Amino acid sequence: YGLPSSFSIPPYTYFILLCLQCGCQPILVKLYMPDTVVRSTCVLAQEGAKLIISLGFLVCSGNFSKATQAWTPTSALLAAGVPATLFAIQNYANLMANQTLPPVTFSVLNQTKILSTAWCCFLLMGQKQSHLQLVALVVLSLRHWSFKK
């Protein structure tokens, strides 16, 4: 079910695709999603699609039974319920911001979560960043400061 070992995608391809997605998403949402859309339904549909796609990959990989053999409803709810709820709230807020802010403002504000995540990983988990990650965070910080001026 995986790609053949001879098939390799250059790493910069993923970077380019991520840049295109981050740049196009706010514009496409502004163009094609009316302000009258029921946001909760949209977020529920997004989360449902993510669940179906994730379960599909898990089943196709042949690891579904192995991954779920120790699951109980309580353990699954505790392990996945809180993060899933937080992601749903974040997606709702993200959709609201995407519909009301100019695309450039939304993109810049949306990327601040990378800085806060790195900061929280360091403070709460004691996880230090590599030198390359620190350089990337500094460049991202400079980008945010340049947009504020």
XYZ file of N, CA and C in Angstrom:
447
model
N 0.799 -1.202 0.000
C 0.000 0.000 0.000
C 0.843 1.269 0.000
N 2.132 1.134 0.172
C 2.997 2.300 0.167
C 3.554 2.565 -1.220
N 4.317 3.629 -1.338
C 4.954 3.955 -2.602
C 6.137 3.024 -2.815
N 6.464 2.691 -4.067
C 7.642 1.870 -4.321
C 8.890 2.578 -3.821
N 9.894 1.797 -3.404
C 11.100 2.406 -2.847
C 11.852 3.226 -3.886
N 11.662 2.927 -5.163
C 12.335 3.694 -6.205
C 11.677 5.056 -6.437
N 10.467 5.224 -5.921
C 9.725 6.479 -6.087
C 10.105 7.422 -4.964
N 10.721 8.525 -5.291
C 11.078 9.482 -4.245
C 10.649 10.878 -4.670
N 10.113 11.590 -3.721
C 9.672 12.959 -3.954
C 10.674 13.875 -3.259
N 11.240 14.839 -3.994
C 12.200 15.742 -3.353
C 11.539 16.492 -2.187
N 12.250 16.643 -1.070
C 11.660 17.296 0.110
C 11.144 18.702 -0.155
N 11.790 19.444 -1.035
C 11.326 20.814 -1.297
C 9.937 20.832 -1.944
N 9.531 19.715 -2.544
C 8.193 19.633 -3.132
C 7.129 19.840 -2.054
N 7.335 19.216 -0.890
C 6.377 19.371 0.210
C 6.350 20.807 0.704
N 7.507 21.438 0.742
C 7.589 22.837 1.163
C 6.803 23.726 0.208
N 6.963 23.502 -1.079
C 6.252 24.297 -2.081
C 4.743 24.077 -1.960
N 4.332 22.815 -1.796
C 2.904 22.524 -1.648
C 2.330 23.178 -0.396
N 3.081 23.153 0.705
C 2.622 23.792 1.939
C 2.496 25.304 1.756
N 3.454 25.907 1.081
C 3.379 27.348 0.808
C 2.158 27.685 -0.033
N 1.902 26.881 -1.060
C 0.726 27.118 -1.904
C -0.558 26.977 -1.095
N -0.623 25.952 -0.245
C -1.828 25.739 0.564
C -2.043 26.907 1.523
N -0.989 27.333 2.192
C -1.117 28.442 3.156
C -1.475 29.747 2.460
N -0.966 29.946 1.264
C -1.260 31.177 0.548
C -2.639 31.192 -0.097
N -3.074 30.049 -0.592
C -4.356 29.982 -1.318
C -5.563 29.795 -0.414
N -5.393 29.146 0.718
C -6.542 28.816 1.566
C -7.385 30.034 1.942
N -6.801 31.099 2.488
C -7.653 32.231 2.875
C -8.373 32.873 1.691
N -7.707 32.918 0.554
C -8.324 33.522 -0.623
C -9.488 32.666 -1.115
N -9.282 31.351 -1.171
C -10.334 30.451 -1.639
C -11.534 30.444 -0.698
N -11.265 30.473 0.601
C -12.380 30.511 1.563
C -13.173 31.796 1.386
N -12.487 32.920 1.225
C -13.172 34.198 1.012
C -14.022 34.173 -0.261
N -13.483 33.559 -1.317
C -14.180 33.547 -2.599
C -15.377 32.591 -2.629
N -15.212 31.412 -2.036
C -16.202 30.359 -2.252
C -17.047 29.988 -1.038
N -16.776 30.542 0.118
C -17.587 30.225 1.292
C -18.321 31.484 1.740
N -19.620 31.502 1.579
C -20.367 32.713 1.950
C -20.360 32.932 3.467
N -20.554 34.183 3.865
C -20.600 34.514 5.292
C -21.809 33.886 5.982
N -22.789 33.481 5.194
C -24.011 32.919 5.764
C -23.909 31.425 6.058
N -22.762 30.809 5.754
C -22.603 29.379 5.992
C -22.719 29.091 7.492
N -23.317 27.977 7.827
C -23.413 27.568 9.226
C -22.045 27.003 9.610
N -21.302 27.770 10.397
C -19.919 27.418 10.703
C -19.801 26.084 11.424
N -20.705 25.819 12.356
C -20.615 24.565 13.110
C -20.792 23.359 12.188
N -21.658 23.471 11.192
C -21.848 22.379 10.236
C -20.598 22.189 9.389
N -19.997 23.286 8.994
C -18.773 23.226 8.195
C -17.645 22.554 8.983
N -17.478 22.946 10.236
C -16.432 22.359 11.079
C -16.722 20.885 11.328
N -17.971 20.539 11.573
C -18.341 19.139 11.784
C -18.044 18.313 10.534
N -18.326 18.857 9.372
C -18.024 18.147 8.123
C -16.517 17.968 7.941
N -15.736 18.997 8.282
C -14.277 18.892 8.189
C -13.754 17.800 9.113
N -14.220 17.809 10.354
C -13.751 16.819 11.330
C -14.181 15.407 10.920
N -15.398 15.276 10.387
C -15.856 13.977 9.904
C -15.004 13.473 8.749
N -14.673 14.367 7.829
C -13.815 13.990 6.698
C -12.435 13.557 7.185
N -11.878 14.278 8.152
C -10.574 13.892 8.709
C -10.643 12.508 9.347
N -11.718 12.236 10.085
C -11.878 10.943 10.730
C -11.955 9.821 9.699
N -12.762 10.018 8.668
C -12.919 8.990 7.638
C -11.605 8.754 6.896
N -10.912 9.820 6.543
C -9.635 9.680 5.829
C -8.604 8.984 6.715
N -8.525 9.379 7.987
C -7.564 8.757 8.912
C -7.852 7.281 9.105
N -9.124 6.948 9.317
C -9.487 5.537 9.469
C -9.208 4.765 8.186
N -9.442 5.392 7.049
C -9.142 4.751 5.767
C -7.672 4.416 5.630
N -6.803 5.357 5.982
C -5.365 5.093 5.931
C -4.977 3.994 6.913
N -5.573 4.006 8.091
C -5.268 2.995 9.098
C -5.687 1.605 8.615
N -6.853 1.514 8.012
C -7.330 0.225 7.486
C -6.469 -0.220 6.306
N -6.176 0.692 5.378
C -5.373 0.345 4.197
C -3.953 -0.073 4.561
N -3.432 0.462 5.636
C -2.077 0.087 6.047
C -2.033 -1.290 6.683
N -3.201 -1.839 7.022
C -3.257 -3.156 7.646
C -2.992 -3.134 9.140
N -2.953 -1.968 9.736
C -2.637 -1.844 11.157
C -3.841 -1.523 12.026
N -5.047 -1.566 11.474
C -6.224 -1.164 12.234
C -6.428 -2.028 13.478
N -6.397 -3.342 13.303
C -6.657 -4.209 14.466
C -5.551 -4.093 15.504
N -4.318 -3.970 15.053
C -3.200 -3.813 15.989
C -3.306 -2.499 16.762
N -3.691 -1.442 16.062
C -3.774 -0.114 16.687
C -4.945 -0.007 17.650
N -6.003 -0.762 17.397
C -7.212 -0.614 18.210
C -7.446 -1.740 19.206
N -6.566 -2.723 19.280
C -6.823 -3.858 20.164
C -6.850 -3.483 21.640
N -6.128 -2.489 22.047
C -6.101 -2.098 23.459
C -7.066 -0.949 23.761
N -7.811 -0.511 22.767
C -8.739 0.592 22.977
C -9.954 0.156 23.774
N -10.384 1.055 24.630
C -11.689 0.951 25.281
C -12.375 2.289 25.029
N -13.677 2.348 25.135
C -14.331 3.651 24.915
C -13.781 4.746 25.834
N -13.499 4.382 27.083
C -12.985 5.372 28.030
C -11.585 5.837 27.648
N -10.689 4.878 27.329
C -9.319 5.268 26.978
C -9.291 6.065 25.682
N -10.133 5.685 24.716
C -10.183 6.420 23.456
C -10.686 7.844 23.680
N -11.692 7.990 24.526
C -12.237 9.318 24.807
C -11.212 10.183 25.528
N -10.514 9.595 26.487
C -9.505 10.361 27.217
C -8.325 10.738 26.328
N -7.879 9.797 25.492
C -6.704 10.048 24.663
C -7.013 10.969 23.480
N -8.189 10.821 22.898
C -8.495 11.576 21.688
C -9.579 12.630 21.866
N -10.411 12.487 22.882
C -11.541 13.396 23.049
C -11.137 14.830 23.313
N -10.202 15.020 24.232
C -9.783 16.389 24.571
C -9.086 17.058 23.389
N -8.080 16.410 22.769
C -7.466 17.066 21.602
C -8.458 17.300 20.461
N -9.372 16.352 20.237
C -10.357 16.514 19.160
C -11.268 17.709 19.434
N -11.662 17.886 20.686
C -12.502 19.023 21.051
C -11.745 20.338 20.847
N -10.489 20.355 21.261
C -9.677 21.565 21.079
C -9.482 21.878 19.598
N -9.245 20.853 18.781
C -9.097 21.077 17.342
C -10.395 21.582 16.724
N -11.527 21.070 17.170
C -12.814 21.528 16.638
C -13.044 23.000 16.988
N -12.723 23.380 18.222
C -12.855 24.783 18.630
C -11.902 25.656 17.812
N -10.674 25.174 17.631
C -9.692 25.915 16.841
C -10.165 26.062 15.394
N -10.719 25.002 14.820
C -11.208 25.078 13.442
C -12.365 26.055 13.308
N -13.240 26.087 14.298
C -14.359 27.036 14.275
C -13.831 28.470 14.311
N -12.904 28.739 15.233
C -12.311 30.085 15.329
C -11.538 30.420 14.057
N -10.858 29.426 13.514
C -10.105 29.605 12.276
C -11.028 29.993 11.124
N -12.158 29.320 11.029
C -13.120 29.619 9.974
C -13.704 31.022 10.141
N -14.017 31.397 11.374
C -14.529 32.749 11.619
C -13.505 33.804 11.207
N -12.249 33.596 11.613
C -11.196 34.552 11.268
C -10.970 34.597 9.765
N -11.024 33.425 9.139
C -10.803 33.340 7.704
C -11.865 34.095 6.928
N -13.085 34.100 7.446
C -14.181 34.780 6.754
C -14.210 36.278 7.027
N -13.626 36.725 8.121
C -13.751 38.132 8.483
C -12.477 38.954 8.284
N -11.324 38.327 8.296
C -10.072 39.067 8.148
C -9.604 39.081 6.700
N -8.820 40.092 6.333
C -8.203 40.061 5.002
C -7.261 38.854 4.900
N -7.109 38.253 3.711
C -6.301 37.040 3.571
C -4.870 37.147 4.104
N -4.195 38.262 3.864
C -2.814 38.397 4.330
C -2.771 38.435 5.860
N -3.680 39.175 6.472
C -3.740 39.258 7.932
C -4.011 37.883 8.524
N -4.948 37.157 7.936
C -5.252 35.819 8.432
C -4.036 34.908 8.340
N -3.340 34.938 7.212
C -2.170 34.072 7.034
C -1.094 34.360 8.073
N -0.832 35.632 8.309
C 0.202 35.994 9.284
C -0.212 35.564 10.688
N -1.439 35.856 11.067
C -1.899 35.469 12.402
C -1.968 33.951 12.559
N -2.344 33.263 11.502
C -2.455 31.809 11.550
C -1.093 31.153 11.777
N -0.036 31.771 11.267
C 1.295 31.190 11.424
C 1.890 31.431 12.811
N 1.286 32.318 13.609
C 1.804 32.540 14.962
C 1.651 31.303 15.835
N 0.777 30.383 15.449
C 0.611 29.168 16.250
C 1.873 28.317 16.232
N 2.694 28.437 15.184
C 3.958 27.703 15.147
C 4.871 28.201 16.260
N 4.929 29.526 16.412
C 5.783 30.097 17.461
C 5.279 29.712 18.852
N 3.966 29.797 19.058
C 3.439 29.462 20.377
C 3.580 27.975 20.677
N 3.448 27.126 19.661
C 3.628 25.691 19.874
C 5.069 25.380 20.260
N 6.010 25.977 19.568
C 7.422 25.750 19.905
C 7.727 26.234 21.324
N 7.187 27.377 21.680
C 7.397 27.935 23.014
C 6.796 27.018 24.083
N 5.581 26.534 23.860
C 4.924 25.637 24.826
C 5.646 24.294 24.933
N 6.136 23.779 23.799
C 6.894 22.518 23.843
C 8.140 22.684 24.712
N 8.763 23.835 24.621
C 9.951 24.082 25.428
C 9.587 24.260 26.903
N 8.579 25.088 27.187
C 8.216 25.383 28.576
C 7.548 24.201 29.287
N 6.577 23.583 28.640
C 5.788 22.543 29.300
C 6.421 21.166 29.231
N 7.092 20.867 28.127
C 7.616 19.525 27.943
C 9.140 19.453 28.038
N 9.784 20.611 28.104
C 11.236 20.630 28.182
C 11.906 20.194 26.887
N 11.181 20.215 25.778
C 11.705 19.774 24.494
C 12.413 20.928 23.813
N 13.709 20.782 23.608
C 14.489 21.839 22.971
C 14.468 21.670 21.463
N 14.617 22.788 20.763
C 14.636 22.763 19.309
C 16.078 22.610 18.823
N 16.211 22.047 17.619
C 17.537 21.936 17.005
C 17.964 23.309 16.509
N 19.224 23.418 16.101
C 19.723 24.702 15.590
C 18.948 25.125 14.340
N 18.662 24.178 13.469
C 17.905 24.498 12.260
C 16.487 24.955 12.597
N 15.858 24.313 13.576
C 14.519 24.728 14.000
C 14.547 26.127 14.603
N 15.579 26.433 15.374
C 15.704 27.770 15.962
C 15.866 28.829 14.872
N 16.655 28.527 13.855
C 16.818 29.466 12.739
C 15.474 29.693 12.058
N 14.724 28.612 11.829
C 13.406 28.741 11.197
C 12.465 29.581 12.061
N 12.492 29.402 13.372
C 11.644 30.183 14.269
C 12.041 31.657 14.272
N 13.338 31.934 14.214
C 13.796 33.323 14.157
C 13.336 33.975 12.851
N 13.470 33.259 11.737
C 13.023 33.798 10.446
C 11.514 34.048 10.470
N 10.764 33.116 11.040
C 9.314 33.285 11.143
C 8.967 34.487 12.019
N 9.702 34.666 13.124
C 9.474 35.812 14.007
C 9.771 37.127 13.284
N 10.864 37.160 12.538
C 11.207 38.373 11.784
C 10.132 38.691 10.751
N 9.581 37.654 10.139
C 8.513 37.858 9.171
C 7.299 38.502 9.830
N 6.944 38.012 11.016
C 5.798 38.582 11.717
C 6.049 40.025 12.116
N 7.237 40.311 12.596
C 7.541 41.682 13.000
C 7.564 42.621 11.791
N 8.032 42.121 10.641
C 8.063 42.987 9.459
C 6.648 43.309 8.968
N 5.692 42.371 9.132
C 4.320 42.644 8.725
C 3.623 43.605 9.677
N 4.059 43.659 10.923
C 3.412 44.537 11.905
C 3.764 45.992 11.659
N 4.906 46.244 11.011
C 5.342 47.631 10.797
C 4.778 48.205 9.585
